[in-house]
XYZ file of C-alpha atoms in Angstrom:
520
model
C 334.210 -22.425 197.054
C 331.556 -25.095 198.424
C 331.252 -24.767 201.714
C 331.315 -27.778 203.606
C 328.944 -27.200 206.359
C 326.080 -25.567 204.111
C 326.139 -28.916 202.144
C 325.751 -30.956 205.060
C 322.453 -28.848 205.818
C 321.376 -29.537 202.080
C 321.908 -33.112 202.352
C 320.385 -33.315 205.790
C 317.011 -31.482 204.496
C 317.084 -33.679 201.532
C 317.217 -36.697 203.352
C 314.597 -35.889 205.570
C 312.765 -35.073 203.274
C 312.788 -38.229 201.812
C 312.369 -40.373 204.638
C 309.252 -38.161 205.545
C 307.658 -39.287 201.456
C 308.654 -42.480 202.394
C 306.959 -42.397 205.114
C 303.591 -41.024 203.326
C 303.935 -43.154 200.113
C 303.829 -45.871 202.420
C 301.061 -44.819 204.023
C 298.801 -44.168 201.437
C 299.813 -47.395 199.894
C 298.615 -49.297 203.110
C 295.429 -47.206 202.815
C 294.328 -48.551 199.404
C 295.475 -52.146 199.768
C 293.738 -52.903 202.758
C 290.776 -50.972 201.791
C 289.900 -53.737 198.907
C 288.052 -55.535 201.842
C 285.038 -53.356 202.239
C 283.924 -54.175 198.535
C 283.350 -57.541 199.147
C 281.139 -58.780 195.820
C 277.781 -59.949 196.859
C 277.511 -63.426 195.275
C 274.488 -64.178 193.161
C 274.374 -67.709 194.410
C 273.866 -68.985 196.996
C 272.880 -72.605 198.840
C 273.496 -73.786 202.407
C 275.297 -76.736 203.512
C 271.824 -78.375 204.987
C 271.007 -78.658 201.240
C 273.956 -81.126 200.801
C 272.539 -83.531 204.377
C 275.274 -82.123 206.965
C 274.432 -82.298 210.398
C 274.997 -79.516 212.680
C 275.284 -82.078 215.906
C 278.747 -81.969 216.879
C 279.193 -85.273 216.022
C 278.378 -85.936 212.045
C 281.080 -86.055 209.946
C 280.372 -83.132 207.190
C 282.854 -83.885 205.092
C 281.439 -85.255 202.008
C 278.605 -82.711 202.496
C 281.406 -79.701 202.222
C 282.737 -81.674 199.232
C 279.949 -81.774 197.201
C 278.281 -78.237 198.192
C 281.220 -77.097 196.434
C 281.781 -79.262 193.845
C 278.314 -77.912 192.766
C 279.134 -74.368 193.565
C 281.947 -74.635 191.085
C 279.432 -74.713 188.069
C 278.468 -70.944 189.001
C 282.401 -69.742 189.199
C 281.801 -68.559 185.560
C 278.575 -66.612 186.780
C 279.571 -64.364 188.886
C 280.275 -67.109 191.535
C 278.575 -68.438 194.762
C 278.149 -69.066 198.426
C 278.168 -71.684 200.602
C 276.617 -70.766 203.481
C 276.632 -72.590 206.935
C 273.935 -71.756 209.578
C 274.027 -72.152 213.647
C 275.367 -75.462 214.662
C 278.606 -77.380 215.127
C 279.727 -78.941 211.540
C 282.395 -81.567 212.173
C 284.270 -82.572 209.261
C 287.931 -83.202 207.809
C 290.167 -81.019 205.199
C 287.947 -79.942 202.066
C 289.103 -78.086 199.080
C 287.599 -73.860 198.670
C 287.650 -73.523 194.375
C 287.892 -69.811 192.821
C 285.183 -67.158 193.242
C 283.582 -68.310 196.511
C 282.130 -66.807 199.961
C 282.387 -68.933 202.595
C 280.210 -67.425 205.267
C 279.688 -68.557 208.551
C 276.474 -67.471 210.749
C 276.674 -66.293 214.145
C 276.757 -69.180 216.710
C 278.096 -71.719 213.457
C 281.265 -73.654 214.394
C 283.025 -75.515 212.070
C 285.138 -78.163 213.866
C 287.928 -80.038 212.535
C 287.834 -83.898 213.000
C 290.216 -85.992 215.260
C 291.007 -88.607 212.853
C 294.087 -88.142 211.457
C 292.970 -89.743 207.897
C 290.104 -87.109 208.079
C 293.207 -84.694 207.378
C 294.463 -86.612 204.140
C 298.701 -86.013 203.559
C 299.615 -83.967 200.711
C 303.390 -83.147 199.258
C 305.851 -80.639 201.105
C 306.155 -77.530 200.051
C 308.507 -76.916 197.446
C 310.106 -73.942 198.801
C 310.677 -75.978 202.455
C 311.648 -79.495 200.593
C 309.706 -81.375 203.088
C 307.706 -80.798 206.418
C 308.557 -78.189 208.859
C 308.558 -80.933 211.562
C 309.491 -83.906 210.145
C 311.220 -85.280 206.926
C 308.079 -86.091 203.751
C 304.618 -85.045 203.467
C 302.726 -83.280 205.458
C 298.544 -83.547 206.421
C 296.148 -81.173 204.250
C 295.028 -78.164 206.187
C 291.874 -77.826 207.414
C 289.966 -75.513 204.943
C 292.512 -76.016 201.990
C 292.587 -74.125 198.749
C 295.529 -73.930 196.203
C 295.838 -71.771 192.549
C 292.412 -69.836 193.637
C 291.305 -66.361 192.141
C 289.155 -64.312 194.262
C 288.040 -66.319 197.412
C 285.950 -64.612 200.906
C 285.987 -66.452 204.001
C 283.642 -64.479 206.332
C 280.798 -64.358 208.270
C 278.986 -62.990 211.436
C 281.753 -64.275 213.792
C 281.238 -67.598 213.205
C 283.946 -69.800 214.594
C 286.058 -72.004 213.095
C 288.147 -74.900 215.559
C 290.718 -76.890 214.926
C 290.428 -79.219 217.534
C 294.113 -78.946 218.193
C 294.846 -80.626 221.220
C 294.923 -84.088 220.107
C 297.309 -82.784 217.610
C 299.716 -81.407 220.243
C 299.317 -84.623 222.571
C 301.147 -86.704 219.464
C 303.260 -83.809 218.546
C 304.705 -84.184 222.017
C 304.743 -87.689 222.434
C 306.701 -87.573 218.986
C 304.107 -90.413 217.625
C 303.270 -88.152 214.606
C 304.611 -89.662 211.034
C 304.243 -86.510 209.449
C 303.990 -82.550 209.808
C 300.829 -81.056 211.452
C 298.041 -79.097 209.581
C 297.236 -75.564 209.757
C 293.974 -74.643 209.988
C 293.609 -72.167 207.117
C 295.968 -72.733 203.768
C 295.803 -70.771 200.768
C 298.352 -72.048 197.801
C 299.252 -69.595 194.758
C 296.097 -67.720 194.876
C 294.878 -64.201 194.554
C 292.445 -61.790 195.870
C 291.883 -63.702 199.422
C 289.967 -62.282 201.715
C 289.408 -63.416 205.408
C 287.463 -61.586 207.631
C 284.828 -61.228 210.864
C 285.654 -65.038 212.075
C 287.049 -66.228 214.819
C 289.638 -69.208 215.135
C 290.045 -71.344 217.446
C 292.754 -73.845 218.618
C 295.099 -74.599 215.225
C 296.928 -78.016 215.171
C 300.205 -75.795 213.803
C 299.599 -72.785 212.256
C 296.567 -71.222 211.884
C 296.293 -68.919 208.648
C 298.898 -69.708 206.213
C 299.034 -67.546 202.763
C 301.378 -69.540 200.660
C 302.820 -68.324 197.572
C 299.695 -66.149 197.384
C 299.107 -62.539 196.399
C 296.433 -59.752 197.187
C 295.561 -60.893 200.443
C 293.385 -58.982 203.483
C 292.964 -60.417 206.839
C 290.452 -58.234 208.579
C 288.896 -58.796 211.860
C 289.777 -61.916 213.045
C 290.498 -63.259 216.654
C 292.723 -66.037 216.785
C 292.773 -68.358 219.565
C 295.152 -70.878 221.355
C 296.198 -72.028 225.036
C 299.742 -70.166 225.555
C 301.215 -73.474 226.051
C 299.760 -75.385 222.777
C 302.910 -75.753 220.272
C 303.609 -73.664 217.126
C 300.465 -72.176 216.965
C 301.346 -69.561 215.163
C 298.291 -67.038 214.016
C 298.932 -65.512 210.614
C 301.939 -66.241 208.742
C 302.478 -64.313 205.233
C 305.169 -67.089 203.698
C 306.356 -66.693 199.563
C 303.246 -63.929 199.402
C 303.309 -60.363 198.214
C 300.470 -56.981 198.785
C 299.129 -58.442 202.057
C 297.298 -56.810 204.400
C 296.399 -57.736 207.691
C 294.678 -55.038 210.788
C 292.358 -55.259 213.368
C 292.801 -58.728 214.390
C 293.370 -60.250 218.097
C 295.787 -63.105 218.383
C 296.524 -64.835 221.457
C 298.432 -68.312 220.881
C 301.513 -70.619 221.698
C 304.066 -69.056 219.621
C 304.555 -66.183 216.736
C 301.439 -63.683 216.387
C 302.584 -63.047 213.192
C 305.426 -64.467 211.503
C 306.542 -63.830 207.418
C 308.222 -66.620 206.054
C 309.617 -67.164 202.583
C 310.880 -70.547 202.869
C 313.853 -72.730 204.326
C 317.634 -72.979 202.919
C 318.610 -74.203 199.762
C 315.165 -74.721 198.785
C 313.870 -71.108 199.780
C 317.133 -70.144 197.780
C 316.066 -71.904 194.548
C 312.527 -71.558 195.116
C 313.186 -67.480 195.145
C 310.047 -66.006 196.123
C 310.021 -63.620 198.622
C 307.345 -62.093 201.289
C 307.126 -58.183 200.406
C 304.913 -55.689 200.939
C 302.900 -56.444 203.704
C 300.442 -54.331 205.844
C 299.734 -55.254 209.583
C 297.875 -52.950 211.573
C 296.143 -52.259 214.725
C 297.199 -55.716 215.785
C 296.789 -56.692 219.801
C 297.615 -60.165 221.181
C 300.277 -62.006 223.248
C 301.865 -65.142 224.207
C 304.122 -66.950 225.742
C 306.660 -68.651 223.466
C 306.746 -66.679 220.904
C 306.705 -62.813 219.142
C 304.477 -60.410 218.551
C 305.731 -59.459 215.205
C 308.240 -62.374 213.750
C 310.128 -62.190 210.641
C 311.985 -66.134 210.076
C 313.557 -67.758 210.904
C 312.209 -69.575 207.371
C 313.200 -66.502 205.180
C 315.112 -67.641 202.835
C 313.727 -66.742 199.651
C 313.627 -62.588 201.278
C 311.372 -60.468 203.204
C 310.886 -57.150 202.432
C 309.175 -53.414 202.487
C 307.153 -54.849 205.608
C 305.047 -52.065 207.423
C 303.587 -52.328 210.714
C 302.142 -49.629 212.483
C 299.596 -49.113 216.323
C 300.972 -52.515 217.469
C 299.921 -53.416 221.247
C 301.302 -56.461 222.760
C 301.108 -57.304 226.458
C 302.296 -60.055 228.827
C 304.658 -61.789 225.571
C 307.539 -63.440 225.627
C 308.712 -60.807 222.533
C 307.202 -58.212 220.955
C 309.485 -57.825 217.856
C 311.926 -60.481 216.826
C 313.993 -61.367 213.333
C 315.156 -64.535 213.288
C 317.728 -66.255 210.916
C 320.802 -68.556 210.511
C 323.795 -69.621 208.661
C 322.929 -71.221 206.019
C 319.218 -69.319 205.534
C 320.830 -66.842 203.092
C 318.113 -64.358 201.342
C 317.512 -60.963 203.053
C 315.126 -58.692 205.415
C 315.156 -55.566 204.525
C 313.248 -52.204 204.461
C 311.515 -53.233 207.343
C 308.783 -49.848 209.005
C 307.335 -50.508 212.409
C 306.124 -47.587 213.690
C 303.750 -47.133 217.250
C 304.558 -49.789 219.410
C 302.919 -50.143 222.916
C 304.245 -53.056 225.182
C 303.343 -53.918 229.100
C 305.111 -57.411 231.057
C 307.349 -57.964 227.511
C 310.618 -60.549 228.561
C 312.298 -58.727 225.418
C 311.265 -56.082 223.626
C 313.535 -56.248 220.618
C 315.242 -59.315 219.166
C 317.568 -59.934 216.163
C 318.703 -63.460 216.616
C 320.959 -65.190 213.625
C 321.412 -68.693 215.834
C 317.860 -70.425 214.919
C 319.677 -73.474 213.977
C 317.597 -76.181 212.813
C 317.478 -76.891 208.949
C 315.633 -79.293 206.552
C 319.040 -81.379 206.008
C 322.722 -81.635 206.159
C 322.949 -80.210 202.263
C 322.730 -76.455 203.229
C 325.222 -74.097 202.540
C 326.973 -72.637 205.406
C 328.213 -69.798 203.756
C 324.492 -68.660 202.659
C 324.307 -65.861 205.076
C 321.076 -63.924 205.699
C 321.463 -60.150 204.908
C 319.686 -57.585 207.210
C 319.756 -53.674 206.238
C 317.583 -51.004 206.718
C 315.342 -51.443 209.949
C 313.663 -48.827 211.038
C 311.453 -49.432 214.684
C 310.579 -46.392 216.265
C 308.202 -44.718 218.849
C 308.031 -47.507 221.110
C 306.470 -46.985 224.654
C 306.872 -49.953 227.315
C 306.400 -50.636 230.591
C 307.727 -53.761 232.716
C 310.171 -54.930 230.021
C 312.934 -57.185 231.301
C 315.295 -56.692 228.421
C 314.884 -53.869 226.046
C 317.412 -55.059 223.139
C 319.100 -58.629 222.431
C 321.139 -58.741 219.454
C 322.799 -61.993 217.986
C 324.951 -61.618 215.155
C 326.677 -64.646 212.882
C 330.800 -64.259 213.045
C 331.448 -63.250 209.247
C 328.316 -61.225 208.738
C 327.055 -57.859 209.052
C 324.047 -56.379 210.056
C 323.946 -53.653 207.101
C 322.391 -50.688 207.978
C 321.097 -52.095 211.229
C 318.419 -50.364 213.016
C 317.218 -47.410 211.814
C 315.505 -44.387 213.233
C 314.856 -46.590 216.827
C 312.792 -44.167 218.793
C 312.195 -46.252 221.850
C 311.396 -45.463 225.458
C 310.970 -47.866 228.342
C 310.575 -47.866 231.565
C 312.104 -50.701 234.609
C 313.733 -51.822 231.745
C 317.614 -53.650 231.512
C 319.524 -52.404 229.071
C 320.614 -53.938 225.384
C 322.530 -56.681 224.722
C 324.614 -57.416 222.096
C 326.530 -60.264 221.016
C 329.297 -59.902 218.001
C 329.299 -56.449 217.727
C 331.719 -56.608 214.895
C 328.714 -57.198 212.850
C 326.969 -54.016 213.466
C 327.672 -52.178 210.170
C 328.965 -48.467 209.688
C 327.531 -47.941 206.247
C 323.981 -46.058 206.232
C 321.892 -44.801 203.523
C 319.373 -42.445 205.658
C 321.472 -41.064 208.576
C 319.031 -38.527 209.611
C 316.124 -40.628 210.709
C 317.007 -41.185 214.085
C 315.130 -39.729 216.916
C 315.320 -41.040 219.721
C 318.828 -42.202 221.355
C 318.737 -43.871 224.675
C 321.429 -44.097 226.924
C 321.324 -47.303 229.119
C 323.424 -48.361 231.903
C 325.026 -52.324 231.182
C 324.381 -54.536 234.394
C 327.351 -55.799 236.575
C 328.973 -58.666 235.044
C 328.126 -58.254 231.561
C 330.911 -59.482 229.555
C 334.019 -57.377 228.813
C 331.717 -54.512 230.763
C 332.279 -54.254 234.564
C 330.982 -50.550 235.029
C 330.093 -47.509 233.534
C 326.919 -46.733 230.614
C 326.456 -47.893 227.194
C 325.100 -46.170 224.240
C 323.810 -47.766 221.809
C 323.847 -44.876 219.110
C 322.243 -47.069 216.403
C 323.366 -45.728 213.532
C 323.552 -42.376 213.477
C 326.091 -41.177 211.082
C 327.595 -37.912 212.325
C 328.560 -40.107 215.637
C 330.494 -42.111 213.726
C 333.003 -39.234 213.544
C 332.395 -38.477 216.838
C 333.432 -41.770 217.903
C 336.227 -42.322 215.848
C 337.370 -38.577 216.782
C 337.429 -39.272 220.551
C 337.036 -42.654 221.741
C 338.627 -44.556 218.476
C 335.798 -47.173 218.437
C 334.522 -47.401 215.008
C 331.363 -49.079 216.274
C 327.890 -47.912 216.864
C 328.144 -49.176 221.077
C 330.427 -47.056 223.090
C 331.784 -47.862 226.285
C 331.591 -44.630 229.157
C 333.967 -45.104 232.100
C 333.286 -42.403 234.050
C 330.991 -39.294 234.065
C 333.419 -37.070 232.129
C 332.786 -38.923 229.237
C 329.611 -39.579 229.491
C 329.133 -36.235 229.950
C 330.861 -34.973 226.979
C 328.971 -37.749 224.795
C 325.346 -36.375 225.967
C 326.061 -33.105 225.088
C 327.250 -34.368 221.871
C 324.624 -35.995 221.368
C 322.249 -33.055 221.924
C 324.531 -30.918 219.558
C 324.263 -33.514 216.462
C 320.399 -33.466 217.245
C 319.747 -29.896 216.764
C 322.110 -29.615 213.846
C 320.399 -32.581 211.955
C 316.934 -30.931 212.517
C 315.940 -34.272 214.606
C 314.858 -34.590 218.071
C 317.235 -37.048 220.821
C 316.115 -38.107 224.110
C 318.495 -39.447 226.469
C 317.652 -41.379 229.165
C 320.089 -42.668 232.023
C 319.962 -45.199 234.757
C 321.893 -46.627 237.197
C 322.247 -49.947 237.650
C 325.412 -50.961 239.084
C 325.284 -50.923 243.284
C 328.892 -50.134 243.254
C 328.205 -46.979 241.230
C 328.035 -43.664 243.432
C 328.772 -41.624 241.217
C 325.707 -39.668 239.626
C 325.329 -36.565 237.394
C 322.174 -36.699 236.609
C 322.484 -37.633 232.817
């Protein structure tokens, strides 16, 4: 006869064991595909953009000279390729077009700036995974530095800087006087082998590095630049791109950090490409609107197998945030982030399904985003207002949920969350979990007037233990009084040291009206 209990041991060892190769495969994999950078190929051409009549004043326009620097450069794509070098100075010009196997380098102390006339910035179609602009219905102006169906292209330097000029941009975006959708500053279109590196940016019109439908991409070494206030700013956002890496940057802006995107309703749905397997590490930056770490709310074509790892946002709105809606459909899933330190974070973790707007009235309503398999874990914070908000969409489920949370923070409000019904019970790893807090709920919370919560996130052999002695199916438990919460720690603690994983429980009190203390 099998017995029962020696099986459960088996399948908890081979579980961990699994989730610990995971762990390493995915490791070693972010090891090799960010590493690419540090080969850069030395170019055996090379002519400066004084060689083409710009002027480094400030107040030239450089276009044309950008345009046909390039335009020459192409004839050496077949020859190992070229570089267009730009010295000290401040080169003013409008949107110009990067072609395959090309180093853009920019010198110490060289800016490129980014004209204020609008026709400098010449409107090109929408995106055909978005069906028009993000902002407004139609076309949308040309980025910046613009290149689309590129192999192998190196925009470096010696921290050179290149500006956007973005505040005339945000005056009409506010005043609602633009006719159509902002630039980024950086936008690469179905390319390959991108490289971005040692530069700093400075003050996007939207967003400022945008990988679209791209593949093999590093962003290494950047610092990206905005007033907390300017609009949308967004740093780097991965959108329809796959094998992208992106560590040791600093991004300080208006909104998102770092946001993956894979396009917007029924036209992310048709278009079908999703965002997977992207690297960020070693990332520090904050904000004010937005997240440190976004995934959305324009996913609908799928995120996936996203790693993250030594994350260190301060003084941000969010540090960690999916966003979706009805009607978005595609997926996020098998989603690592791993060492996350936070100080003066509003909220550290957010799943929100209610970002409502949409490119039309022709979306499906019944398109509803799938989110599974989330694993965040060994988070540290201090000075976090809110360290969970969850908001679900009535229908759907959160499969899986979170996974393996291991967070700790400190003066910090408990979780949040709103349709709980849509916290699923199925999980595929159970064991992962390490670290399960215990947090008080705050007076007047709805339908909780007292008492703890814990928000057990998924681990399995609770579920039983729930349905056993409370008869709540769900993953949040209610505690009335110290007898059960009693009981449930030392549960807890039990299913801990049988599944060979440590849990931490932490307790607080928050209610005024609440005398009564254990210590738990």
């Amino acid at each position: 006869m099998i017995n029962s209990e020696n099986l459960s041991f088996q399948l908890v060892d081979v579980l961990l064991v699994l989730a610990f190769c995971g762990h390493i495969a995915w490791t070693v994999k972010a090891s090799s595909q960010c590493k690419q950078a540090l080969s850069q190929e030395i170019r055996p051409h090379s002519v400066a953009i004084t060689e083409f009549g710009a002027v480094g004043d400030g107040v030239t326009l450089n276009t044309k000279a950008f345009q046909n620097a390039i335009f020459y450069l192409n004839s050496f794509s077949d020859k190992g390729g070229a570089k267009l070098f730009v010295p000290a100075g401040r080169w003013l010009t409008g949107s110009f077009d990067l072609i395959s196997h090309l180093t853009l380098w920019l010198d110490k102390d060289a800016v490129i700036l980014g004209s204020n006339n609008p026709d400098d910035w010449p409107v090109v179609d929408p995106l055909p995974s978005y069906g028009r602009g993000v902002e407004l219905p139609g076309g949308r102006h040309r980025s910046l530095i613009y290149g689309r169906n590129l192999t192998d292209v190196i925009i470096t330097g010696d921290n050179g800087t290149i500006d956007g000029q973005g505040s005339v941009w945000w005056n009409w975006f506010k005043r609602k006087t633009l006719d159509y959708t902002r630039p980024h500053l950086v936008e690469l279109m179905n390319s390959t082998g991108v490289v971005i590196s040692n530069l700093t940016f400075l003050n996007s019109p939207f967003w400022t590095i945008h990988p679209v439908y791209c593949s093999h991409v590093i962003v290494q070494n950047v610092t990206i630049l905005a007033p907390l206030d300017s609009p949308n700013t967004d740093g780097i956002n991965p959108d329809s791109s796959n094998d992208v890496c992106i560590e040791d940057c600093y991004i300080s802006t208006g909104d998102d950090l770092i946001a993956i995107k894979s396009g917007w309703d029924e036209y992310g749905i048709s278009f079908a490409r999703p965002s997977t397997n992207i690297i960020i590490r070693r990332l520090i930056g904050h904000n004010q609107n937005g997240s440190g770490i976004a995934i959305g709310s324009e996913m609908s074509g799928g995120v996936s197998e996203v790693y993250a790892e030594n994350l260190y946002f301060f003084y941000s709105s969010t540090a960690i945030t999916i966003k979706t809606a009805r009607g978005r459909g595609g997926y996020v899933r098998n989603i690592y982030i791993l060492n996350v330190t936070l100080v003066g974070v509003d909220t550290a973790i957010r799943f929100d399904s209610t970002f409502s707007p949409h490119p039309d009235d022709f979306y499906d309503p019944n398109a509803l985003p799938v989110i599974e398999r989330i694993t965040i874990k060994d988070v540290i914070g201090n000075n976090i207002k809110v360290a969970g908000l969850l908001k679900g969409i009535e229908g759907d489920t959160f499969h899986h949920g979170l996974h393996g949370t291991a967070h700790i923070f400190k003066d910090t409000l408990p979780w949040f969350p709103q349709k709980l019904v849509n916290l699923s019970r199925k999980v595929s790893t159970p064991t992962i979990l390490q670290i399960v807090t215990i947090y008080p709920i705050i007076c007047g919370v709805q339908a909780v007037s007292r008492g703890v919560v814990i928000f057990c996130l998924m681990l399995m052999p609770l579920y039983s233990l729930v349905d056993q002695k409370w008869g709540r199916p769900w993953s949040l438990v209610y505690l009335q009084n110290n007898g059960e919460l009693r009981a449930a720690v030392d549960a807890l603690l039990e299913i801990g040291h049988r599944c060979c994983c440590y849990v931490f429980v932490e307790v607080h009190t928050a209610c005024a009206d609440r005398a009564d203390n254990s210590g738990y």
